[in-house]
mmCIF file of C-alpha atoms in Angstrom:
data_model
loop_
_atom_site.group_PDB
_atom_site.id
_atom_site.type_symbol
_atom_site.label_atom_id
_atom_site.label_comp_id
_atom_site.label_asym_id
_atom_site.label_seq_id
_atom_site.Cartn_x
_atom_site.Cartn_y
_atom_site.Cartn_z
ATOM 1 C CA MET A 721 -2.587 -89.475 114.544
ATOM 2 C CA GLY A 722 -1.071 -87.328 117.245
ATOM 3 C CA PRO A 723 2.442 -88.184 118.321
ATOM 4 C CA ASN A 724 3.348 -86.448 121.554
ATOM 5 C CA HIS A 725 5.143 -86.866 124.830
ATOM 6 C CA GLY A 726 2.140 -86.975 127.118
ATOM 7 C CA GLY A 727 2.806 -85.588 130.602
ATOM 8 C CA ILE A 728 6.300 -85.934 132.030
ATOM 9 C CA GLU A 729 8.874 -86.877 129.429
ATOM 10 C CA ALA A 730 9.857 -90.523 129.365
ATOM 11 C CA PRO A 731 13.574 -90.043 130.212
ATOM 12 C CA PHE A 732 12.536 -88.435 133.491
ATOM 13 C CA ILE A 733 10.174 -91.297 134.284
ATOM 14 C CA LEU A 734 12.831 -93.859 133.370
ATOM 15 C CA GLY A 735 15.222 -92.183 135.799
ATOM 16 C CA ILE A 736 12.673 -92.309 138.623
ATOM 17 C CA VAL A 737 11.796 -95.937 137.900
ATOM 18 C CA GLU A 738 15.468 -96.956 137.701
ATOM 19 C CA ARG A 739 15.903 -95.834 141.325
ATOM 20 C CA ALA A 740 12.770 -97.713 142.392
ATOM 21 C CA ILE A 741 13.500 -101.056 140.698
ATOM 22 C CA LEU A 742 14.395 -103.977 142.963
ATOM 23 C CA ARG A 743 16.007 -107.165 141.705
ATOM 24 C CA VAL A 744 15.425 -109.822 144.340
ATOM 25 C CA PRO A 745 17.762 -112.769 145.007
ATOM 26 C CA ARG A 746 16.060 -116.115 144.872
ATOM 27 C CA SER A 747 16.565 -116.604 148.620
ATOM 28 C CA SER A 748 14.412 -113.585 149.537
ATOM 29 C CA HIS A 749 12.068 -113.705 146.577
ATOM 30 C CA HIS A 750 8.978 -114.798 148.505
ATOM 31 C CA GLY A 751 9.650 -112.645 151.548
ATOM 32 C CA LEU A 752 9.577 -109.455 149.514
ATOM 33 C CA THR A 753 6.018 -110.051 148.401
ATOM 34 C CA LYS A 754 4.946 -109.169 151.946
ATOM 35 C CA VAL A 755 6.521 -105.680 151.738
ATOM 36 C CA PRO A 756 3.518 -103.357 151.200
ATOM 37 C CA THR A 757 5.415 -100.835 149.026
ATOM 38 C CA ALA A 758 6.799 -103.419 146.583
ATOM 39 C CA THR A 759 4.810 -104.573 143.586
ATOM 40 C CA ARG A 760 5.883 -107.347 141.268
ATOM 41 C CA ILE A 761 6.638 -106.452 137.668
ATOM 42 C CA ALA A 762 7.770 -109.855 136.382
ATOM 43 C CA GLY A 763 9.993 -112.694 137.579
ATOM 44 C CA ARG A 764 12.260 -111.368 140.315
ATOM 45 C CA THR A 765 11.817 -107.725 139.316
ATOM 46 C CA TYR A 766 9.863 -105.548 141.745
ATOM 47 C CA LEU A 767 9.031 -101.866 141.913
ATOM 48 C CA ASP A 768 9.268 -100.080 145.257
ATOM 49 C CA LEU A 769 6.352 -97.651 145.106
ATOM 50 C CA ALA A 770 7.718 -95.712 148.084
ATOM 51 C CA ARG A 771 10.630 -94.594 145.907
ATOM 52 C CA LEU A 772 8.468 -93.139 143.158
ATOM 53 C CA GLU A 773 8.771 -89.372 143.529
ATOM 54 C CA ASN A 774 6.668 -86.733 141.758
ATOM 55 C CA ILE A 775 4.510 -89.392 140.133
ATOM 56 C CA ASP A 776 0.711 -89.359 140.145
ATOM 57 C CA ALA A 777 -1.881 -91.802 138.880
ATOM 58 C CA THR A 778 -1.881 -90.334 135.367
ATOM 59 C CA GLN A 779 1.767 -91.360 134.911
ATOM 60 C CA LEU A 780 1.325 -94.938 136.164
ATOM 61 C CA PRO A 781 0.948 -96.447 132.646
ATOM 62 C CA GLU A 782 4.326 -94.943 131.729
ATOM 63 C CA VAL A 783 5.826 -96.114 135.012
ATOM 64 C CA VAL A 784 4.725 -99.685 134.337
ATOM 65 C CA LEU A 785 6.077 -99.513 130.775
ATOM 66 C CA ALA A 786 9.421 -98.239 132.085
ATOM 67 C CA ALA A 787 9.556 -100.967 134.756
ATOM 68 C CA ARG A 788 8.883 -103.639 132.157
ATOM 69 C CA LEU A 789 11.719 -102.294 130.023
ATOM 70 C CA TYR A 790 14.094 -102.557 132.986
ATOM 71 C CA HIS A 791 12.943 -106.116 133.595
ATOM 72 C CA LEU A 792 13.703 -107.043 129.981
ATOM 73 C CA ALA A 793 17.094 -105.342 130.234
ATOM 74 C CA TYR A 794 17.950 -107.528 133.257
ATOM 75 C CA THR A 795 16.677 -110.785 131.805
ATOM 76 C CA HIS A 796 17.372 -110.472 128.061
ATOM 77 C CA ARG A 797 20.665 -108.683 127.631
ATOM 78 C CA ALA A 798 20.996 -109.442 123.912
ATOM 79 C CA MET A 799 17.934 -107.317 123.060
ATOM 80 C CA VAL A 800 17.565 -103.705 121.945
ATOM 81 C CA ILE A 801 14.414 -101.622 122.390
ATOM 82 C CA ILE A 802 13.500 -100.333 118.915
ATOM 83 C CA GLY A 803 11.084 -98.209 116.905
ATOM 84 C CA GLN A 804 8.248 -96.342 118.590
ATOM 85 C CA CYS A 805 9.168 -97.662 122.022
ATOM 86 C CA ALA A 806 12.762 -96.410 121.628
ATOM 87 C CA LEU A 807 11.524 -92.980 120.535
ATOM 88 C CA TRP A 808 9.238 -92.831 123.572
ATOM 89 C CA ALA A 809 12.165 -93.720 125.874
ATOM 90 C CA HIS A 810 14.295 -90.977 124.290
ATOM 91 C CA GLY A 811 11.540 -88.416 124.893
ATOM 92 C CA ASP A 812 10.718 -88.001 121.203
ATOM 93 C CA PRO A 813 7.161 -87.953 119.825
ATOM 94 C CA SER A 814 5.868 -91.518 119.576
ATOM 95 C CA ASP A 815 2.744 -92.888 117.961
ATOM 96 C CA PRO A 816 0.806 -93.944 119.975
ATOM 97 C CA PRO A 817 1.961 -91.765 122.871
ATOM 98 C CA LEU A 818 2.302 -94.891 125.030
ATOM 99 C CA PRO A 819 3.671 -97.443 122.545
ATOM 100 C CA PRO A 820 3.792 -101.224 122.811
ATOM 101 C CA ILE A 821 7.153 -102.783 123.658
ATOM 102 C CA THR A 822 9.122 -103.527 120.497
ATOM 103 C CA VAL A 823 12.513 -105.229 120.646
ATOM 104 C CA ALA A 824 15.110 -106.676 118.293
ATOM 105 C CA SER A 825 17.354 -109.616 119.073
ATOM 106 C CA SER A 826 20.375 -111.055 117.288
ATOM 107 C CA LEU A 827 19.333 -114.486 118.556
ATOM 108 C CA PRO A 828 16.105 -116.346 117.841
ATOM 109 C CA SER A 829 13.792 -115.785 120.801
ATOM 110 C CA ALA A 830 10.364 -117.043 121.754
ATOM 111 C CA PRO A 831 7.617 -114.556 122.663
ATOM 112 C CA ILE A 832 8.021 -113.127 126.159
ATOM 113 C CA ARG A 833 4.920 -112.908 128.341
ATOM 114 C CA LEU A 834 4.965 -110.199 130.988
ATOM 115 C CA PRO A 835 2.321 -110.679 133.689
ATOM 116 C CA ALA A 836 -0.366 -108.239 134.738
ATOM 117 C CA VAL A 837 0.786 -105.558 137.184
ATOM 118 C CA THR A 838 -1.272 -104.122 140.032
ATOM 119 C CA VAL A 839 -0.404 -100.726 141.513
ATOM 120 C CA GLY A 840 -2.874 -99.815 144.243
ATOM 121 C CA THR A 841 -6.308 -99.829 142.623
ATOM 122 C CA HIS A 842 -4.848 -99.747 139.108
ATOM 123 C CA ARG A 843 -4.367 -102.960 137.174
ATOM 124 C CA PHE A 844 -2.380 -103.196 133.962
ATOM 125 C CA PRO A 845 -3.020 -106.263 131.787
ATOM 126 C CA SER A 846 -0.383 -108.753 130.778
ATOM 127 C CA VAL A 847 1.478 -108.180 127.524
ATOM 128 C CA THR A 848 3.371 -110.415 125.153
ATOM 129 C CA VAL A 849 6.571 -109.118 123.601
ATOM 130 C CA LYS A 850 7.576 -110.686 120.293
ATOM 131 C CA PRO A 851 11.283 -110.059 119.617
ATOM 132 C CA ARG A 852 12.199 -109.287 116.025
ATOM 133 C CA HIS A 853 15.080 -111.524 114.942
ATOM 134 C CA VAL A 854 17.702 -109.511 113.037
ATOM 135 C CA ARG A 855 21.101 -110.479 111.693
ATOM 136 C CA ARG A 856 22.595 -107.224 112.947
ATOM 137 C CA LEU A 857 21.313 -105.196 115.855
ATOM 138 C CA PRO A 858 20.560 -101.531 115.115
ATOM 139 C CA SER A 859 22.662 -98.655 116.424
ATOM 140 C CA ALA A 860 21.980 -98.464 120.147
ATOM 141 C CA GLU A 861 22.998 -96.615 123.274
ATOM 142 C CA ASN A 862 22.944 -97.575 126.935
ATOM 143 C CA ALA A 863 20.374 -95.561 128.876
ATOM 144 C CA GLY A 864 20.648 -96.547 132.516
ATOM 145 C CA GLY A 865 21.086 -100.207 131.663
ATOM 146 C CA ILE A 866 18.470 -100.303 128.890
ATOM 147 C CA PHE A 867 19.826 -100.604 125.358
ATOM 148 C CA LEU A 868 17.809 -98.247 123.175
ATOM 149 C CA GLU A 869 17.957 -97.903 119.440
ATOM 150 C CA THR A 870 19.411 -94.428 118.766
ATOM 151 C CA PRO A 871 16.867 -91.724 117.889
ATOM 152 C CA GLN A 872 18.056 -91.510 114.268
ATOM 153 C CA SER A 873 17.996 -95.278 113.822
ATOM 154 C CA ALA A 874 14.536 -95.495 115.412
ATOM 155 C CA GLN A 875 13.210 -92.825 113.035
ATOM 156 C CA VAL A 876 14.547 -94.812 110.075
ATOM 157 C CA THR A 877 13.050 -98.014 111.475
ATOM 158 C CA ILE A 878 9.623 -96.383 111.629
ATOM 159 C CA ALA A 879 9.981 -94.891 108.146
ATOM 160 C CA ARG A 880 10.972 -98.314 106.785
ATOM 161 C CA THR A 881 8.532 -100.573 108.553
ATOM 162 C CA SER A 882 5.372 -98.544 109.251
ATOM 163 C CA PRO A 883 2.271 -100.043 107.600
ATOM 164 C CA ASN A 884 0.764 -96.530 107.638
ATOM 165 C CA PRO A 885 2.982 -94.191 105.556
ATOM 166 C CA ARG A 886 0.772 -91.153 106.250
ATOM 167 C CA SER A 887 1.138 -91.552 109.999
ATOM 168 C CA ALA A 888 4.881 -92.245 109.802
ATOM 169 C CA PHE A 889 5.453 -89.205 107.561
ATOM 170 C CA VAL A 890 3.577 -86.927 109.946
ATOM 171 C CA GLN A 891 5.550 -88.301 112.886
ATOM 172 C CA LEU A 892 8.838 -87.766 111.089
ATOM 173 C CA CYS A 893 7.924 -84.128 110.373
ATOM 174 C CA MET A 894 7.030 -83.530 114.030
ATOM 175 C CA ILE A 895 10.315 -85.059 115.208
ATOM 176 C CA GLY A 896 12.176 -82.916 112.688
ATOM 177 C CA HIS A 897 10.370 -79.796 113.897
ATOM 178 C CA GLU A 898 11.520 -80.468 117.464
ATOM 179 C CA PHE A 899 15.018 -81.642 116.549
ATOM 180 C CA THR A 900 15.752 -78.521 114.506
ATOM 181 C CA HIS A 901 14.097 -76.106 116.974
ATOM 182 C CA PHE A 902 12.418 -74.733 113.863
ATOM 183 C CA ASP A 903 11.783 -71.006 114.118
ATOM 184 C CA ASN A 904 10.051 -69.015 111.387
ATOM 185 C CA PHE A 905 11.951 -65.910 112.400
ATOM 186 C CA HIS A 906 15.287 -67.678 111.929
ATOM 187 C CA LEU A 907 14.558 -69.620 108.754
ATOM 188 C CA THR A 908 18.138 -69.835 107.506
ATOM 189 C CA ASN A 909 19.413 -71.509 110.666
ATOM 190 C CA SER A 910 16.313 -73.684 110.860
ATOM 191 C CA ARG A 911 16.850 -74.978 107.332
ATOM 192 C CA LEU A 912 20.529 -75.658 108.054
ATOM 193 C CA ASN A 913 19.474 -77.684 111.102
ATOM 194 C CA GLU A 914 16.963 -79.526 108.937
ATOM 195 C CA LYS A 915 19.666 -80.363 106.395
ATOM 196 C CA TYR A 916 21.868 -81.760 109.178
ATOM 197 C CA TRP A 917 18.953 -83.834 110.562
ATOM 198 C CA LYS A 918 18.245 -85.337 107.161
ATOM 199 C CA THR A 919 21.938 -86.053 106.591
ATOM 200 C CA LEU A 920 21.941 -88.123 109.779
ATOM 201 C CA LEU A 921 18.867 -90.088 108.684
ATOM 202 C CA HIS A 922 20.150 -90.707 105.150
ATOM 203 C CA ALA A 923 23.473 -91.919 106.581
ATOM 204 C CA GLU A 924 21.643 -94.274 108.954
ATOM 205 C CA LEU A 925 19.567 -95.639 106.090
ATOM 206 C CA ALA A 926 22.618 -96.085 103.845
ATOM 207 C CA ASP A 927 24.364 -98.018 106.621
ATOM 208 C CA LEU A 928 21.606 -100.640 106.478
ATOM 209 C CA GLY A 929 22.553 -101.596 102.930
ATOM 210 C CA LYS A 930 20.564 -101.727 99.708
ATOM 211 C CA SER A 931 18.716 -104.907 100.665
ATOM 212 C CA ALA A 932 17.096 -103.432 103.800
ATOM 213 C CA ARG A 933 13.344 -103.932 103.933
ATOM 214 C CA GLY A 934 11.377 -100.742 103.271
ATOM 215 C CA ARG A 935 14.442 -98.815 102.099
ATOM 216 C CA ALA A 936 12.639 -97.061 99.236
ATOM 217 C CA GLN A 937 9.737 -95.988 101.469
ATOM 218 C CA ALA A 938 12.130 -94.611 104.084
ATOM 219 C CA ARG A 939 14.202 -92.739 101.507
ATOM 220 C CA TRP A 940 11.057 -91.088 100.116
ATOM 221 C CA MET A 941 9.885 -90.057 103.592
ATOM 222 C CA ILE A 942 13.249 -88.649 104.641
ATOM 223 C CA THR A 943 13.587 -86.731 101.390
ATOM 224 C CA HIS A 944 10.125 -85.173 101.522
ATOM 225 C CA ALA A 945 9.665 -84.716 105.288
ATOM 226 C CA ASP A 946 9.756 -81.042 106.291
ATOM 227 C CA ALA A 947 10.723 -79.664 109.686
ATOM 228 C CA GLY A 948 8.779 -76.513 108.868
ATOM 229 C CA CYS A 949 5.488 -78.326 109.523
ATOM 230 C CA ALA A 950 4.414 -76.949 112.885
ATOM 231 C CA SER A 951 1.473 -79.313 113.459
ATOM 232 C CA PRO A 952 0.321 -82.803 112.490
ATOM 233 C CA GLY A 953 -2.342 -81.211 110.265
ATOM 234 C CA GLU A 954 0.231 -79.235 108.278
ATOM 235 C CA ALA A 955 2.395 -82.336 107.910
ATOM 236 C CA ARG A 956 -0.582 -84.358 106.712
ATOM 237 C CA VAL A 957 -1.392 -81.722 104.062
ATOM 238 C CA LEU A 958 2.223 -81.850 102.894
ATOM 239 C CA TYR A 959 2.099 -85.646 102.690
ATOM 240 C CA GLU A 960 -0.948 -85.539 100.397
ATOM 241 C CA LEU A 961 0.722 -82.950 98.156
ATOM 242 C CA ARG A 962 3.970 -84.908 97.931
ATOM 243 C CA ALA A 963 2.230 -88.253 97.429
ATOM 244 C CA ALA A 964 0.242 -86.727 94.566
ATOM 245 C CA GLY A 965 3.506 -85.856 92.830
ATOM 246 C CA LEU A 966 3.079 -82.071 93.059
ATOM 247 C CA THR A 967 6.310 -80.059 92.926
ATOM 248 C CA GLY A 968 7.421 -76.543 93.733
ATOM 249 C CA ILE A 969 6.097 -76.814 97.295
ATOM 250 C CA ARG A 970 7.595 -74.909 100.227
ATOM 251 C CA THR A 971 6.568 -74.630 103.860
ATOM 252 C CA GLN A 972 6.555 -71.494 106.009
ATOM 253 C CA VAL A 973 6.713 -69.148 103.030
ATOM 254 C CA GLU A 974 7.408 -65.607 104.192
ATOM 255 C CA VAL A 975 5.247 -62.788 102.806
ATOM 256 C CA HIS A 976 5.624 -59.085 103.608
ATOM 257 C CA THR A 977 2.612 -56.844 103.173
ATOM 258 C CA ARG A 978 1.780 -53.383 104.521
ATOM 259 C CA GLY A 979 4.532 -53.500 107.090
ATOM 260 C CA ARG A 980 3.594 -56.955 108.369
ATOM 261 C CA ARG A 981 5.209 -60.329 107.956
ATOM 262 C CA TYR A 982 3.196 -63.495 107.487
ATOM 263 C CA PHE A 983 4.170 -67.150 107.046
ATOM 264 C CA ILE A 984 2.026 -69.371 104.849
ATOM 265 C CA ASP A 985 1.865 -72.983 106.099
ATOM 266 C CA CYS A 986 2.435 -74.545 102.693
ATOM 267 C CA ALA A 987 2.692 -72.770 99.368
ATOM 268 C CA PHE A 988 3.532 -72.865 95.673
ATOM 269 C CA PRO A 989 5.442 -69.567 95.450
ATOM 270 C CA ALA A 990 5.692 -69.534 91.649
ATOM 271 C CA GLU A 991 1.912 -69.670 91.263
ATOM 272 C CA LYS A 992 1.205 -67.739 94.476
ATOM 273 C CA VAL A 993 -1.116 -70.461 95.743
ATOM 274 C CA GLY A 994 -1.027 -70.934 99.521
ATOM 275 C CA ILE A 995 -2.550 -73.641 101.695
ATOM 276 C CA GLU A 996 -3.414 -72.902 105.316
ATOM 277 C CA PHE A 997 -4.365 -75.634 107.750
ATOM 278 C CA ASP A 998 -7.109 -74.681 110.182
ATOM 279 C CA GLY A 999 -6.715 -76.672 113.393
ATOM 280 C CA ARG A 1000 -8.630 -76.109 116.600
ATOM 281 C CA ALA A 1001 -5.454 -75.191 118.519
ATOM 282 C CA LYS A 1002 -4.949 -72.202 116.226
ATOM 283 C CA TYR A 1003 -8.130 -70.510 117.425
ATOM 284 C CA GLY A 1004 -8.163 -71.084 121.185
ATOM 285 C CA ASP A 1005 -10.647 -72.739 123.516
ATOM 286 C CA ASP A 1006 -13.143 -70.080 124.601
ATOM 287 C CA ALA A 1007 -15.589 -68.029 122.535
ATOM 288 C CA ARG A 1008 -13.684 -64.763 122.910
ATOM 289 C CA SER A 1009 -10.389 -66.307 121.790
ATOM 290 C CA ILE A 1010 -12.014 -68.027 118.838
ATOM 291 C CA HIS A 1011 -13.783 -64.825 117.729
ATOM 292 C CA SER A 1012 -10.553 -62.816 118.001
ATOM 293 C CA SER A 1013 -8.539 -65.464 116.155
ATOM 294 C CA LEU A 1014 -11.057 -65.674 113.324
ATOM 295 C CA ALA A 1015 -11.018 -61.898 112.923
ATOM 296 C CA ARG A 1016 -7.213 -61.940 112.686
ATOM 297 C CA GLU A 1017 -7.320 -64.776 110.158
ATOM 298 C CA ARG A 1018 -9.792 -62.854 107.958
ATOM 299 C CA GLU A 1019 -7.596 -59.763 108.070
ATOM 300 C CA ARG A 1020 -4.530 -61.882 107.323
ATOM 301 C CA GLN A 1021 -6.208 -63.482 104.329
ATOM 302 C CA ARG A 1022 -7.325 -60.120 102.936
ATOM 303 C CA ARG A 1023 -3.761 -58.817 103.134
ATOM 304 C CA LEU A 1024 -2.327 -61.900 101.459
ATOM 305 C CA GLU A 1025 -4.917 -61.738 98.678
ATOM 306 C CA ALA A 1026 -4.068 -58.058 98.177
ATOM 307 C CA GLU A 1027 -0.516 -59.227 97.438
ATOM 308 C CA GLY A 1028 -1.820 -61.554 94.754
ATOM 309 C CA TRP A 1029 -2.020 -64.788 96.735
ATOM 310 C CA HIS A 1030 -4.808 -67.350 96.359
ATOM 311 C CA ILE A 1031 -5.337 -69.029 99.737
ATOM 312 C CA ILE A 1032 -6.960 -72.432 100.182
ATOM 313 C CA ARG A 1033 -8.043 -73.235 103.713
ATOM 314 C CA VAL A 1034 -7.942 -76.890 104.800
ATOM 315 C CA GLY A 1035 -9.379 -78.639 107.871
ATOM 316 C CA TRP A 1036 -9.220 -82.189 109.130
ATOM 317 C CA HIS A 1037 -12.498 -82.978 107.392
ATOM 318 C CA ASP A 1038 -10.884 -82.163 104.026
ATOM 319 C CA LEU A 1039 -8.172 -84.718 104.702
ATOM 320 C CA ASP A 1040 -10.839 -87.436 104.911
ATOM 321 C CA HIS A 1041 -11.104 -87.033 101.126
ATOM 322 C CA PRO A 1042 -7.546 -86.272 99.953
ATOM 323 C CA GLY A 1043 -8.384 -86.908 96.290
ATOM 324 C CA GLU A 1044 -10.899 -84.061 96.277
ATOM 325 C CA LEU A 1045 -8.434 -81.752 98.034
ATOM 326 C CA ILE A 1046 -5.688 -82.487 95.505
ATOM 327 C CA ALA A 1047 -8.115 -81.882 92.636
ATOM 328 C CA GLN A 1048 -9.012 -78.481 94.120
ATOM 329 C CA ILE A 1049 -5.327 -77.550 94.467
ATOM 330 C CA ARG A 1050 -4.492 -78.722 90.930
ATOM 331 C CA ALA A 1051 -7.360 -76.593 89.579
ATOM 332 C CA ALA A 1052 -6.108 -73.547 91.497
ATOM 333 C CA LEU A 1053 -2.580 -74.054 90.163
ATOM 334 C CA ALA A 1054 -3.835 -74.485 86.600
ATOM 335 C CA ALA A 1055 -5.931 -71.303 86.861
ATOM 336 C CA ARG A 1056 -2.932 -69.303 88.040
ATOM 337 C CA VAL A 1057 -0.730 -70.590 85.220
ATOM 338 C CA GLY A 1058 -3.426 -69.952 82.659
#
């Protein structure tokens, strides 16, 4: 799981595509197909490739997605783009980075088939969009003619409906980290921003009513998500701890030792048990960077242990067996209490 933006942010791409979209009157529909810079998206919606500025081949999948969203906005005005696709369009982390098109409609609607698209030597296969029929459309905003579920509503939608709670929890933490501009050196303000973020999500969830599908799952995720998680790995560790029912957990716990200040990824301050996630990004890409980073980590651990902390280091491989990890942490906590 790795929600991210991927290249240029989607709002920027949507803006470029909006200026390049052509809606063709029926009278000139066939004539336009002979224009070399126009490629058909669907129906009478075309994309003028000559108007695409600052776009290279790596962004073409996002360009086609954006163009298809504009086509749907023109042809199905009673629909709202929701969930992962809405988050992508807002520029928030989505999972996957290039999500499938997900829409909600207040009217019953048959599946919508969008044809394959060819851009130069690149061919994008056809897709079928299956509108979700809802009695009430979610909170939405108009973004250049496309009605997008608001970021807060989209986060709640994902928390409610995701079949993979681990992935949704991690994504929520990453969105919270960005939304709050979380900064370890300004923890008070960061936590106030986190409180405001969660207030928005809880209000959005409450507005759906008590009968909303997945309400309990969403409430649990919103309550336990933590904007202090700086990476998907840290968020995944926190999920396993919370799901196991462990309490007394805090993220980014500040420790002062010998004139230095350290922040422990996840910790039980009362027992002085800390959990540090070791991800590849932490150590760098070349041998020299990795060697230097490992030396700093060893020194850091020695200083924390001198202050009475017991540090458990966790990697992605440990998360393949969460039961064993939780057992190790429970044993460490029990030893400290004893």
